[in-house]
Every structure is written in C-alpha cells, then in structure tokens.
Amino acid sequence: MKKLVLGAITAALMSTAAHAENIGVSMALFDDNFLTVLRNGMSDYVKTLDGVELQIEDAQNDVAKQLDQINNFVASGVDAIIVNPVDTSATEAMTKAAEAAGVPLVYVNREPINVDSLPDNQAFVASNEQESGTLETKEVCRLLSEKGKNPARIYVMMGELSNQAAVMRTQDIKDVMKSGECQVELQIIDEQTANWSRDEAQDLMTNWLSTGEKFDAVISNNDEMALGAIQAMKAANVSMEDVVVGGVDATQDALAAMEAGDLDVTVFQDAAGQGKGAVDAALKLAKGESVDQKVYIPFQLVTPDNIADYKSKN
C-alpha cells in the first residue's frame, strides 16, 4: 500500500512538473508608475496559479535590449513570452523572432504596429485607446462649458511619439473637436511631448507659462505628465480652480491630486486587468488553444464624483 501511495504521489509530482508553464516577460520600463502596477498585476495573479512561473526583465526603454531579451527567452525554452513594447513601431522583429521559434507571444498594453497581421499564436491585450482620450476630452469639454470658457484655449501634453497610445490619445482630442461632441470650441495653443514623464512635463509647463499665453486647460496623455503640469502651475501660483487638467491611468498619485482639487479628470486603465489578461492569453496559447487576437479591457471615466470606486484599483 505504501508503495502504491508513494507511486501515486510521485506520478502526481511528475505530472505537475510536466505541465509547469514558464513565461518570459519583457517590460519596457520598470521605473514607471502605471507599468509597475501592470507588472505587479501579472506577478500577483500568477501567485494564485499552480505550476506557472514568470521571468520578468526590464528593457530599460531600449529597443535592442528588449529584442535581446526575447531571443534569450526563446533560447532558454520558455513556454510563452509577454512583451510590453518599448517602441510600438519596432515590434515586427519581435514577432518574427518568436514565430520562427514557435513560441507564443502576447503584447500587452502598447499596441504593436503589426497588430493586424499577427500570426495565430500571438495576441494583443490592452485597452482600446479610442476610448481613453475620447472620455478624457469629452469630460474636459463639459467642465469648460460649465465654467463658461468658450472658446477655450488648451495645451496638449503628449507621451512618447514612438508609442501608439500617445499618437491615438492625441488624435482622440482632435477627433472630439471635429465631431461636434464638445460643448465649447477648443483651440490648441501648443502640443509637445513630455515622454510620459512627470519631470519633463513640469519643465514643459514651466516653459509654456513663461510665454505668458492665457490658457484654460491642459489635456495630458497620461497622469504623470498631468501631475508635472500641476506642479509647475502651483509653483507659478496659478489657481487650479481656473484651469481644467485631465490625464489618463487613474494612478494613486493622480487620485490624490484629484482629491486635493488639482486634477479634474482621469481615465481608469485597468493595469492589473491587462496583466491578468496577458497571462491568461499566454497560457492558452502555450497549450495550443485559440484566443482572440485583440483582447480589450474597457477604460472608465474617473471624476471627483466616483473617485471612491477607484482608490484601491491602480
């Protein structure tokens, strides 16, 4: 009987080991608030799964380093790869490297340039960027209308121009302007990149303030840049009651700024949900199962009225 029990335990252990899944993850950058939530979301979710391991690497915003990481994952025999691309226009080489090795690959958060031609064992998990900038801009329009600002002069802060999300969120602003869905006429004074960075945004806003141009709103592609703009305005004694500021991501720092009355609107991007979705897609592809090649986690508008619903999410 003991031999039978031991044999069963051994077989079970061997079966578990045989089905263990090892996923290599290449993140564009560890030093980013939103991407940290995304990365932690993947790690926390995997802790709830049996026999799944993540190997997470920091590409440090270096395209060449990220491609090396993917090649190293392939060489080490991972079952699947998850990539948060440094440069969304440089993903074709990553797709080809994984495809040639027969290793499933899932892009997360940032849309690859070749998203419409991915092979069958590759997928994209994110949120639809047509929603993000659109939700943000419509709410900024509503608030400007309430303040009687018509026409309204605005500054636009863009993320990294090599990043599809920055391009799309900026285009969303212009699409809302053209659609007639904005209750006021928006006039863009200037639009420049601050590369998703709070520090760069603070410098950019300081430069804009030095011109003496009158403005009514700052629409930012993400919360970090919105926070940098707020810091610059407060340092220059600009009354935050007179300016509408919008961002995207609903990070904890952004929600704190909203509670303080400095940030007027943000858009919740479910980082943990994207991370979970990416892991699920990678596991299914590793098992030879089919998945939707585009998996979208919805964006949600966040204002002072519903902020309590989001304080524990990102």
PDB file of C-alpha atoms in Angstrom, residues 8-314:
ATOM      1  CA  ALA A   8       0.796   7.940  -6.905  1.00  0.00           C
ATOM      2  CA  ILE A   9       2.455  10.936  -5.238  1.00  0.00           C
ATOM      3  CA  THR A  10       5.494  10.617  -7.478  1.00  0.00           C
ATOM      4  CA  ALA A  11       3.317  10.392 -10.578  1.00  0.00           C
ATOM      5  CA  ALA A  12       1.349  13.432  -9.462  1.00  0.00           C
ATOM      6  CA  LEU A  13       4.530  15.432  -8.898  1.00  0.00           C
ATOM      7  CA  MET A  14       5.902  14.396 -12.268  1.00  0.00           C
ATOM      8  CA  SER A  15       2.616  15.320 -13.922  1.00  0.00           C
ATOM      9  CA  THR A  16       2.638  18.761 -12.257  1.00  0.00           C
ATOM     10  CA  ALA A  17       6.236  19.359 -13.304  1.00  0.00           C
ATOM     11  CA  ALA A  18       5.469  18.257 -16.839  1.00  0.00           C
ATOM     12  CA  HIS A  19       2.667  20.795 -17.085  1.00  0.00           C
ATOM     13  CA  ALA A  20       4.511  23.681 -15.414  1.00  0.00           C
ATOM     14  CA  GLU A  21       4.468  26.788 -17.565  1.00  0.00           C
ATOM     15  CA  ASN A  22       7.351  29.240 -17.714  1.00  0.00           C
ATOM     16  CA  ILE A  23       6.545  32.663 -19.172  1.00  0.00           C
ATOM     17  CA  GLY A  24       9.193  35.231 -20.053  1.00  0.00           C
ATOM     18  CA  VAL A  25       8.088  38.851 -19.613  1.00  0.00           C
ATOM     19  CA  SER A  26       9.893  41.857 -21.092  1.00  0.00           C
ATOM     20  CA  MET A  27       8.679  45.181 -19.691  1.00  0.00           C
ATOM     21  CA  ALA A  28       9.539  48.426 -21.475  1.00  0.00           C
ATOM     22  CA  LEU A  29      10.498  50.101 -18.217  1.00  0.00           C
ATOM     23  CA  PHE A  30      10.358  49.215 -14.524  1.00  0.00           C
ATOM     24  CA  ASP A  31      10.614  52.862 -13.438  1.00  0.00           C
ATOM     25  CA  ASP A  32       7.065  53.859 -14.431  1.00  0.00           C
ATOM     26  CA  ASN A  33       4.116  54.020 -12.051  1.00  0.00           C
ATOM     27  CA  PHE A  34       1.492  52.545 -14.376  1.00  0.00           C
ATOM     28  CA  LEU A  35       3.770  49.827 -15.755  1.00  0.00           C
ATOM     29  CA  THR A  36       4.698  48.891 -12.188  1.00  0.00           C
ATOM     30  CA  VAL A  37       1.015  48.248 -11.452  1.00  0.00           C
ATOM     31  CA  LEU A  38       0.797  46.204 -14.661  1.00  0.00           C
ATOM     32  CA  ARG A  39       3.878  44.178 -13.752  1.00  0.00           C
ATOM     33  CA  ASN A  40       2.698  43.608 -10.188  1.00  0.00           C
ATOM     34  CA  GLY A  41      -0.720  42.611 -11.517  1.00  0.00           C
ATOM     35  CA  MET A  42       0.879  39.809 -13.519  1.00  0.00           C
ATOM     36  CA  SER A  43       3.013  38.679 -10.586  1.00  0.00           C
ATOM     37  CA  ASP A  44       0.129  38.717  -8.118  1.00  0.00           C
ATOM     38  CA  TYR A  45      -2.134  36.792 -10.482  1.00  0.00           C
ATOM     39  CA  VAL A  46       0.493  34.103 -11.153  1.00  0.00           C
ATOM     40  CA  LYS A  47       0.808  33.548  -7.398  1.00  0.00           C
ATOM     41  CA  THR A  48      -2.782  32.272  -7.469  1.00  0.00           C
ATOM     42  CA  LEU A  49      -1.952  29.714 -10.180  1.00  0.00           C
ATOM     43  CA  ASP A  50      -0.278  26.327  -9.750  1.00  0.00           C
ATOM     44  CA  GLY A  51       2.748  25.490 -11.841  1.00  0.00           C
ATOM     45  CA  VAL A  52       3.195  28.877 -13.510  1.00  0.00           C
ATOM     46  CA  GLU A  53       6.377  30.927 -13.253  1.00  0.00           C
ATOM     47  CA  LEU A  54       7.233  34.378 -14.579  1.00  0.00           C
ATOM     48  CA  GLN A  55      10.690  35.575 -15.527  1.00  0.00           C
ATOM     49  CA  ILE A  56      10.373  39.374 -15.705  1.00  0.00           C
ATOM     50  CA  GLU A  57      13.064  41.548 -17.323  1.00  0.00           C
ATOM     51  CA  ASP A  58      13.463  45.331 -17.572  1.00  0.00           C
ATOM     52  CA  ALA A  59      14.200  46.551 -21.113  1.00  0.00           C
ATOM     53  CA  GLN A  60      15.093  49.986 -19.692  1.00  0.00           C
ATOM     54  CA  ASN A  61      13.404  51.733 -22.652  1.00  0.00           C
ATOM     55  CA  ASP A  62      15.960  50.180 -25.018  1.00  0.00           C
ATOM     56  CA  VAL A  63      14.585  48.502 -28.162  1.00  0.00           C
ATOM     57  CA  ALA A  64      17.771  46.499 -28.799  1.00  0.00           C
ATOM     58  CA  LYS A  65      17.846  45.279 -25.211  1.00  0.00           C
ATOM     59  CA  GLN A  66      14.222  44.178 -25.464  1.00  0.00           C
ATOM     60  CA  LEU A  67      14.850  42.175 -28.635  1.00  0.00           C
ATOM     61  CA  ASP A  68      17.838  40.530 -26.926  1.00  0.00           C
ATOM     62  CA  GLN A  69      15.586  39.602 -24.008  1.00  0.00           C
ATOM     63  CA  ILE A  70      13.094  37.964 -26.364  1.00  0.00           C
ATOM     64  CA  ASN A  71      15.853  35.998 -28.085  1.00  0.00           C
ATOM     65  CA  ASN A  72      17.176  34.930 -24.682  1.00  0.00           C
ATOM     66  CA  PHE A  73      13.708  33.793 -23.623  1.00  0.00           C
ATOM     67  CA  VAL A  74      13.478  31.705 -26.785  1.00  0.00           C
ATOM     68  CA  ALA A  75      16.918  30.185 -26.168  1.00  0.00           C
ATOM     69  CA  SER A  76      16.025  29.320 -22.579  1.00  0.00           C
ATOM     70  CA  GLY A  77      12.955  27.381 -23.710  1.00  0.00           C
ATOM     71  CA  VAL A  78      10.118  29.401 -22.194  1.00  0.00           C
ATOM     72  CA  ASP A  79       6.584  28.261 -22.989  1.00  0.00           C
ATOM     73  CA  ALA A  80       5.385  31.763 -23.901  1.00  0.00           C
ATOM     74  CA  ILE A  81       6.523  35.386 -23.959  1.00  0.00           C
ATOM     75  CA  ILE A  82       4.742  38.560 -22.860  1.00  0.00           C
ATOM     76  CA  VAL A  83       6.050  41.880 -24.185  1.00  0.00           C
ATOM     77  CA  ASN A  84       5.259  45.436 -23.171  1.00  0.00           C
ATOM     78  CA  PRO A  85       6.964  47.098 -26.161  1.00  0.00           C
ATOM     79  CA  VAL A  86       9.481  49.899 -25.784  1.00  0.00           C
ATOM     80  CA  ASP A  87       8.700  51.124 -29.294  1.00  0.00           C
ATOM     81  CA  THR A  88       5.418  50.007 -30.841  1.00  0.00           C
ATOM     82  CA  SER A  89       6.820  50.619 -34.337  1.00  0.00           C
ATOM     83  CA  ALA A  90       9.622  48.095 -33.743  1.00  0.00           C
ATOM     84  CA  THR A  91       7.563  45.010 -32.953  1.00  0.00           C
ATOM     85  CA  GLU A  92       7.831  43.194 -36.287  1.00  0.00           C
ATOM     86  CA  ALA A  93      11.298  41.870 -35.430  1.00  0.00           C
ATOM     87  CA  MET A  94       9.985  40.591 -32.083  1.00  0.00           C
ATOM     88  CA  THR A  95       7.076  38.849 -33.768  1.00  0.00           C
ATOM     89  CA  LYS A  96       9.415  37.200 -36.295  1.00  0.00           C
ATOM     90  CA  ALA A  97      11.852  36.007 -33.610  1.00  0.00           C
ATOM     91  CA  ALA A  98       9.091  34.345 -31.593  1.00  0.00           C
ATOM     92  CA  GLU A  99       7.303  32.980 -34.667  1.00  0.00           C
ATOM     93  CA  ALA A 100      10.488  31.420 -36.048  1.00  0.00           C
ATOM     94  CA  ALA A 101      10.993  29.580 -32.764  1.00  0.00           C
ATOM     95  CA  GLY A 102       7.342  28.575 -32.469  1.00  0.00           C
ATOM     96  CA  VAL A 103       6.994  30.342 -29.117  1.00  0.00           C
ATOM     97  CA  PRO A 104       3.643  32.060 -28.406  1.00  0.00           C
ATOM     98  CA  LEU A 105       3.901  35.804 -27.807  1.00  0.00           C
ATOM     99  CA  VAL A 106       1.452  38.243 -26.233  1.00  0.00           C
ATOM    100  CA  TYR A 107       1.848  42.016 -26.490  1.00  0.00           C
ATOM    101  CA  VAL A 108       0.399  43.884 -23.515  1.00  0.00           C
ATOM    102  CA  ASN A 109      -0.723  47.499 -23.002  1.00  0.00           C
ATOM    103  CA  ARG A 110       1.008  49.024 -26.025  1.00  0.00           C
ATOM    104  CA  GLU A 111      -0.362  48.192 -29.468  1.00  0.00           C
ATOM    105  CA  PRO A 112       2.241  46.731 -31.855  1.00  0.00           C
ATOM    106  CA  ILE A 113       2.435  48.242 -35.323  1.00  0.00           C
ATOM    107  CA  ASN A 114       1.763  44.806 -36.827  1.00  0.00           C
ATOM    108  CA  VAL A 115      -1.289  44.096 -34.670  1.00  0.00           C
ATOM    109  CA  ASP A 116      -3.444  43.323 -37.715  1.00  0.00           C
ATOM    110  CA  SER A 117      -1.012  40.747 -39.127  1.00  0.00           C
ATOM    111  CA  LEU A 118      -0.001  38.778 -36.033  1.00  0.00           C
ATOM    112  CA  PRO A 119       0.464  35.016 -36.545  1.00  0.00           C
ATOM    113  CA  ASP A 120      -2.052  32.636 -34.996  1.00  0.00           C
ATOM    114  CA  ASN A 121      -0.022  32.057 -31.829  1.00  0.00           C
ATOM    115  CA  GLN A 122       0.313  35.747 -30.980  1.00  0.00           C
ATOM    116  CA  ALA A 123      -2.149  38.216 -29.426  1.00  0.00           C
ATOM    117  CA  PHE A 124      -2.549  41.732 -28.052  1.00  0.00           C
ATOM    118  CA  VAL A 125      -4.115  42.565 -24.667  1.00  0.00           C
ATOM    119  CA  ALA A 126      -4.771  46.188 -23.722  1.00  0.00           C
ATOM    120  CA  SER A 127      -7.472  48.817 -23.577  1.00  0.00           C
ATOM    121  CA  ASN A 128      -8.896  50.500 -26.664  1.00  0.00           C
ATOM    122  CA  GLU A 129      -7.113  53.836 -26.939  1.00  0.00           C
ATOM    123  CA  GLN A 130     -10.010  55.326 -28.882  1.00  0.00           C
ATOM    124  CA  GLU A 131     -11.854  55.307 -25.556  1.00  0.00           C
ATOM    125  CA  SER A 132      -9.117  56.864 -23.407  1.00  0.00           C
ATOM    126  CA  GLY A 133      -8.519  60.254 -24.989  1.00  0.00           C
ATOM    127  CA  THR A 134     -12.163  60.476 -26.033  1.00  0.00           C
ATOM    128  CA  LEU A 135     -13.509  60.031 -22.492  1.00  0.00           C
ATOM    129  CA  GLU A 136     -10.907  62.463 -21.149  1.00  0.00           C
ATOM    130  CA  THR A 137     -11.564  65.156 -23.740  1.00  0.00           C
ATOM    131  CA  LYS A 138     -15.357  64.988 -23.544  1.00  0.00           C
ATOM    132  CA  GLU A 139     -15.227  65.494 -19.787  1.00  0.00           C
ATOM    133  CA  VAL A 140     -12.770  68.391 -20.165  1.00  0.00           C
ATOM    134  CA  CYS A 141     -15.220  69.933 -22.669  1.00  0.00           C
ATOM    135  CA  ARG A 142     -18.081  69.540 -20.207  1.00  0.00           C
ATOM    136  CA  LEU A 143     -16.133  71.184 -17.405  1.00  0.00           C
ATOM    137  CA  LEU A 144     -15.011  74.074 -19.626  1.00  0.00           C
ATOM    138  CA  SER A 145     -18.605  74.606 -20.679  1.00  0.00           C
ATOM    139  CA  GLU A 146     -19.655  74.737 -17.017  1.00  0.00           C
ATOM    140  CA  LYS A 147     -17.032  77.424 -16.447  1.00  0.00           C
ATOM    141  CA  GLY A 148     -18.299  79.427 -19.422  1.00  0.00           C
ATOM    142  CA  LYS A 149     -14.995  79.074 -21.301  1.00  0.00           C
ATOM    143  CA  ASN A 150     -15.889  79.353 -24.976  1.00  0.00           C
ATOM    144  CA  PRO A 151     -13.711  79.336 -26.940  1.00  0.00           C
ATOM    145  CA  ALA A 152     -11.267  77.504 -24.651  1.00  0.00           C
ATOM    146  CA  ARG A 153      -7.516  77.631 -25.171  1.00  0.00           C
ATOM    147  CA  ILE A 154      -5.690  74.414 -24.337  1.00  0.00           C
ATOM    148  CA  TYR A 155      -2.241  72.870 -24.120  1.00  0.00           C
ATOM    149  CA  VAL A 156      -1.749  69.223 -25.071  1.00  0.00           C
ATOM    150  CA  MET A 157       0.966  67.074 -23.469  1.00  0.00           C
ATOM    151  CA  MET A 158       1.881  64.009 -25.482  1.00  0.00           C
ATOM    152  CA  GLY A 159       3.591  60.781 -24.471  1.00  0.00           C
ATOM    153  CA  GLU A 160       6.495  59.230 -26.377  1.00  0.00           C
ATOM    154  CA  LEU A 161       5.838  59.809 -30.059  1.00  0.00           C
ATOM    155  CA  SER A 162       7.084  56.290 -30.858  1.00  0.00           C
ATOM    156  CA  ASN A 163       4.224  54.938 -28.754  1.00  0.00           C
ATOM    157  CA  GLN A 164       0.880  54.165 -30.360  1.00  0.00           C
ATOM    158  CA  ALA A 165      -1.041  55.174 -27.214  1.00  0.00           C
ATOM    159  CA  ALA A 166       0.399  58.694 -27.343  1.00  0.00           C
ATOM    160  CA  VAL A 167      -0.470  59.077 -31.016  1.00  0.00           C
ATOM    161  CA  MET A 168      -4.003  57.737 -30.538  1.00  0.00           C
ATOM    162  CA  ARG A 169      -4.826  59.711 -27.382  1.00  0.00           C
ATOM    163  CA  THR A 170      -3.708  62.920 -29.084  1.00  0.00           C
ATOM    164  CA  GLN A 171      -5.772  62.076 -32.157  1.00  0.00           C
ATOM    165  CA  ASP A 172      -8.760  61.401 -29.874  1.00  0.00           C
ATOM    166  CA  ILE A 173      -8.622  65.025 -28.717  1.00  0.00           C
ATOM    167  CA  LYS A 174      -8.755  66.268 -32.305  1.00  0.00           C
ATOM    168  CA  ASP A 175     -11.487  63.801 -33.234  1.00  0.00           C
ATOM    169  CA  VAL A 176     -13.679  65.089 -30.405  1.00  0.00           C
ATOM    170  CA  MET A 177     -13.012  68.644 -31.572  1.00  0.00           C
ATOM    171  CA  LYS A 178     -14.139  67.733 -35.105  1.00  0.00           C
ATOM    172  CA  SER A 179     -17.109  65.603 -34.062  1.00  0.00           C
ATOM    173  CA  GLY A 180     -19.194  68.411 -32.614  1.00  0.00           C
ATOM    174  CA  GLU A 181     -19.448  66.487 -29.328  1.00  0.00           C
ATOM    175  CA  CYS A 182     -17.534  69.187 -27.448  1.00  0.00           C
ATOM    176  CA  GLN A 183     -19.811  71.860 -25.974  1.00  0.00           C
ATOM    177  CA  VAL A 184     -17.132  74.519 -26.476  1.00  0.00           C
ATOM    178  CA  GLU A 185     -14.679  75.403 -29.213  1.00  0.00           C
ATOM    179  CA  LEU A 186     -11.229  74.080 -28.294  1.00  0.00           C
ATOM    180  CA  GLN A 187      -8.208  75.966 -29.575  1.00  0.00           C
ATOM    181  CA  ILE A 188      -4.859  74.174 -29.208  1.00  0.00           C
ATOM    182  CA  ILE A 189      -2.150  76.692 -28.333  1.00  0.00           C
ATOM    183  CA  ASP A 190       0.644  74.108 -28.486  1.00  0.00           C
ATOM    184  CA  GLU A 191       1.184  70.360 -28.293  1.00  0.00           C
ATOM    185  CA  GLN A 192       4.507  68.841 -27.296  1.00  0.00           C
ATOM    186  CA  THR A 193       5.837  65.590 -25.929  1.00  0.00           C
ATOM    187  CA  ALA A 194       6.954  65.158 -22.343  1.00  0.00           C
ATOM    188  CA  ASN A 195       7.622  61.422 -22.863  1.00  0.00           C
ATOM    189  CA  TRP A 196       5.162  60.226 -20.195  1.00  0.00           C
ATOM    190  CA  SER A 197       7.464  61.833 -17.569  1.00  0.00           C
ATOM    191  CA  ARG A 198       6.392  63.992 -14.614  1.00  0.00           C
ATOM    192  CA  ASP A 199       9.721  65.820 -14.546  1.00  0.00           C
ATOM    193  CA  GLU A 200       9.723  66.552 -18.273  1.00  0.00           C
ATOM    194  CA  ALA A 201       6.118  67.722 -18.064  1.00  0.00           C
ATOM    195  CA  GLN A 202       6.963  70.092 -15.244  1.00  0.00           C
ATOM    196  CA  ASP A 203       9.737  71.603 -17.375  1.00  0.00           C
ATOM    197  CA  LEU A 204       7.468  71.826 -20.416  1.00  0.00           C
ATOM    198  CA  MET A 205       4.680  73.510 -18.441  1.00  0.00           C
ATOM    199  CA  THR A 206       7.179  75.950 -16.960  1.00  0.00           C
ATOM    200  CA  ASN A 207       8.263  76.880 -20.487  1.00  0.00           C
ATOM    201  CA  TRP A 208       4.662  77.372 -21.576  1.00  0.00           C
ATOM    202  CA  LEU A 209       3.943  79.549 -18.546  1.00  0.00           C
ATOM    203  CA  SER A 210       6.958  81.718 -19.360  1.00  0.00           C
ATOM    204  CA  THR A 211       5.331  82.733 -22.672  1.00  0.00           C
ATOM    205  CA  GLY A 212       2.509  84.499 -20.835  1.00  0.00           C
ATOM    206  CA  GLU A 213      -0.145  82.873 -23.050  1.00  0.00           C
ATOM    207  CA  LYS A 214      -3.577  82.675 -21.465  1.00  0.00           C
ATOM    208  CA  PHE A 215      -4.958  79.118 -21.331  1.00  0.00           C
ATOM    209  CA  ASP A 216      -7.950  77.308 -19.894  1.00  0.00           C
ATOM    210  CA  ALA A 217      -6.976  73.634 -19.841  1.00  0.00           C
ATOM    211  CA  VAL A 218      -4.163  71.104 -20.067  1.00  0.00           C
ATOM    212  CA  ILE A 219      -5.034  67.761 -21.649  1.00  0.00           C
ATOM    213  CA  SER A 220      -2.342  65.185 -20.963  1.00  0.00           C
ATOM    214  CA  ASN A 221      -1.865  61.741 -22.487  1.00  0.00           C
ATOM    215  CA  ASN A 222      -1.225  60.328 -19.005  1.00  0.00           C
ATOM    216  CA  ASP A 223      -1.447  61.173 -15.316  1.00  0.00           C
ATOM    217  CA  GLU A 224       2.287  61.516 -14.728  1.00  0.00           C
ATOM    218  CA  MET A 225       2.529  64.406 -17.181  1.00  0.00           C
ATOM    219  CA  ALA A 226      -0.653  65.955 -15.804  1.00  0.00           C
ATOM    220  CA  LEU A 227       0.916  65.879 -12.335  1.00  0.00           C
ATOM    221  CA  GLY A 228       4.090  67.510 -13.641  1.00  0.00           C
ATOM    222  CA  ALA A 229       1.999  70.264 -15.241  1.00  0.00           C
ATOM    223  CA  ILE A 230       0.140  70.788 -11.953  1.00  0.00           C
ATOM    224  CA  GLN A 231       3.422  71.080 -10.049  1.00  0.00           C
ATOM    225  CA  ALA A 232       4.662  73.749 -12.455  1.00  0.00           C
ATOM    226  CA  MET A 233       1.402  75.705 -12.284  1.00  0.00           C
ATOM    227  CA  LYS A 234       1.286  75.629  -8.498  1.00  0.00           C
ATOM    228  CA  ALA A 235       4.919  76.753  -8.330  1.00  0.00           C
ATOM    229  CA  ALA A 236       3.917  79.708 -10.527  1.00  0.00           C
ATOM    230  CA  ASN A 237       0.915  80.461  -8.281  1.00  0.00           C
ATOM    231  CA  VAL A 238      -1.639  79.578 -10.960  1.00  0.00           C
ATOM    232  CA  SER A 239      -5.025  78.978  -9.350  1.00  0.00           C
ATOM    233  CA  MET A 240      -6.043  75.405 -10.061  1.00  0.00           C
ATOM    234  CA  GLU A 241      -9.679  76.490  -9.891  1.00  0.00           C
ATOM    235  CA  ASP A 242      -9.131  78.476 -13.077  1.00  0.00           C
ATOM    236  CA  VAL A 243      -7.615  75.610 -15.112  1.00  0.00           C
ATOM    237  CA  VAL A 244      -9.056  72.231 -16.121  1.00  0.00           C
ATOM    238  CA  VAL A 245      -6.465  69.431 -16.079  1.00  0.00           C
ATOM    239  CA  GLY A 246      -7.013  65.953 -17.472  1.00  0.00           C
ATOM    240  CA  GLY A 247      -4.952  62.762 -17.518  1.00  0.00           C
ATOM    241  CA  VAL A 248      -5.211  59.037 -18.160  1.00  0.00           C
ATOM    242  CA  ASP A 249      -4.480  55.968 -15.964  1.00  0.00           C
ATOM    243  CA  ALA A 250      -6.063  56.787 -12.563  1.00  0.00           C
ATOM    244  CA  THR A 251      -2.845  56.105 -10.667  1.00  0.00           C
ATOM    245  CA  GLN A 252      -2.856  56.542  -6.903  1.00  0.00           C
ATOM    246  CA  ASP A 253      -0.875  59.792  -7.178  1.00  0.00           C
ATOM    247  CA  ALA A 254      -3.410  61.101  -9.680  1.00  0.00           C
ATOM    248  CA  LEU A 255      -6.352  60.233  -7.449  1.00  0.00           C
ATOM    249  CA  ALA A 256      -4.648  62.012  -4.544  1.00  0.00           C
ATOM    250  CA  ALA A 257      -4.286  65.092  -6.766  1.00  0.00           C
ATOM    251  CA  MET A 258      -7.968  64.817  -7.666  1.00  0.00           C
ATOM    252  CA  GLU A 259      -8.953  64.673  -4.014  1.00  0.00           C
ATOM    253  CA  ALA A 260      -6.843  67.771  -3.433  1.00  0.00           C
ATOM    254  CA  GLY A 261      -8.797  69.596  -6.137  1.00  0.00           C
ATOM    255  CA  ASP A 262      -5.869  69.856  -8.576  1.00  0.00           C
ATOM    256  CA  LEU A 263      -6.687  67.163 -11.156  1.00  0.00           C
ATOM    257  CA  ASP A 264     -10.158  67.381 -12.676  1.00  0.00           C
ATOM    258  CA  VAL A 265     -10.463  64.200 -14.696  1.00  0.00           C
ATOM    259  CA  THR A 266      -8.613  60.975 -15.370  1.00  0.00           C
ATOM    260  CA  VAL A 267      -9.467  57.709 -17.084  1.00  0.00           C
ATOM    261  CA  PHE A 268      -9.044  54.377 -15.342  1.00  0.00           C
ATOM    262  CA  GLN A 269      -6.885  51.990 -17.307  1.00  0.00           C
ATOM    263  CA  ASP A 270      -7.076  48.598 -15.636  1.00  0.00           C
ATOM    264  CA  ALA A 271      -3.383  47.737 -15.368  1.00  0.00           C
ATOM    265  CA  ALA A 272      -3.929  44.642 -13.230  1.00  0.00           C
ATOM    266  CA  GLY A 273      -6.728  43.523 -15.555  1.00  0.00           C
ATOM    267  CA  GLN A 274      -4.438  43.865 -18.563  1.00  0.00           C
ATOM    268  CA  GLY A 275      -1.730  41.898 -16.749  1.00  0.00           C
ATOM    269  CA  LYS A 276      -4.148  39.089 -15.892  1.00  0.00           C
ATOM    270  CA  GLY A 277      -5.498  39.055 -19.443  1.00  0.00           C
ATOM    271  CA  ALA A 278      -1.982  38.820 -20.881  1.00  0.00           C
ATOM    272  CA  VAL A 279      -1.062  35.892 -18.624  1.00  0.00           C
ATOM    273  CA  ASP A 280      -4.309  34.065 -19.445  1.00  0.00           C
ATOM    274  CA  ALA A 281      -3.735  34.548 -23.185  1.00  0.00           C
ATOM    275  CA  ALA A 282      -0.116  33.373 -22.915  1.00  0.00           C
ATOM    276  CA  LEU A 283      -1.127  30.235 -21.019  1.00  0.00           C
ATOM    277  CA  LYS A 284      -3.849  29.363 -23.515  1.00  0.00           C
ATOM    278  CA  LEU A 285      -1.530  29.869 -26.480  1.00  0.00           C
ATOM    279  CA  ALA A 286       1.151  27.761 -24.777  1.00  0.00           C
ATOM    280  CA  LYS A 287      -1.382  24.926 -24.549  1.00  0.00           C
ATOM    281  CA  GLY A 288      -2.253  25.261 -28.213  1.00  0.00           C
ATOM    282  CA  GLU A 289      -5.631  26.846 -27.517  1.00  0.00           C
ATOM    283  CA  SER A 290      -7.012  29.692 -29.609  1.00  0.00           C
ATOM    284  CA  VAL A 291      -7.568  33.197 -28.229  1.00  0.00           C
ATOM    285  CA  ASP A 292      -8.939  36.426 -29.637  1.00  0.00           C
ATOM    286  CA  GLN A 293      -6.012  38.280 -31.172  1.00  0.00           C
ATOM    287  CA  LYS A 294      -7.250  41.563 -29.717  1.00  0.00           C
ATOM    288  CA  VAL A 295      -8.443  41.469 -26.117  1.00  0.00           C
ATOM    289  CA  TYR A 296      -9.673  44.832 -24.821  1.00  0.00           C
ATOM    290  CA  ILE A 297     -10.102  45.749 -21.147  1.00  0.00           C
ATOM    291  CA  PRO A 298     -12.505  48.761 -21.034  1.00  0.00           C
ATOM    292  CA  PHE A 299     -11.423  52.265 -19.997  1.00  0.00           C
ATOM    293  CA  GLN A 300     -13.580  54.033 -17.381  1.00  0.00           C
ATOM    294  CA  LEU A 301     -14.018  57.748 -16.699  1.00  0.00           C
ATOM    295  CA  VAL A 302     -12.955  58.892 -13.214  1.00  0.00           C
ATOM    296  CA  THR A 303     -14.147  62.178 -11.691  1.00  0.00           C
ATOM    297  CA  PRO A 304     -14.440  63.550  -8.146  1.00  0.00           C
ATOM    298  CA  ASP A 305     -17.979  62.127  -8.094  1.00  0.00           C
ATOM    299  CA  ASN A 306     -16.916  58.478  -8.443  1.00  0.00           C
ATOM    300  CA  ILE A 307     -13.309  58.566  -7.224  1.00  0.00           C
ATOM    301  CA  ALA A 308     -14.117  56.290  -4.265  1.00  0.00           C
ATOM    302  CA  ASP A 309     -14.743  53.419  -6.679  1.00  0.00           C
ATOM    303  CA  TYR A 310     -11.171  53.547  -7.964  1.00  0.00           C
ATOM    304  CA  LYS A 311      -8.978  54.350  -4.957  1.00  0.00           C
ATOM    305  CA  SER A 312      -7.913  50.734  -4.450  1.00  0.00           C
ATOM    306  CA  LYS A 313      -7.616  49.672  -8.101  1.00  0.00           C
ATOM    307  CA  ASN A 314      -4.384  51.061  -9.519  1.00  0.00           C
TER     308      ASN A 314
END
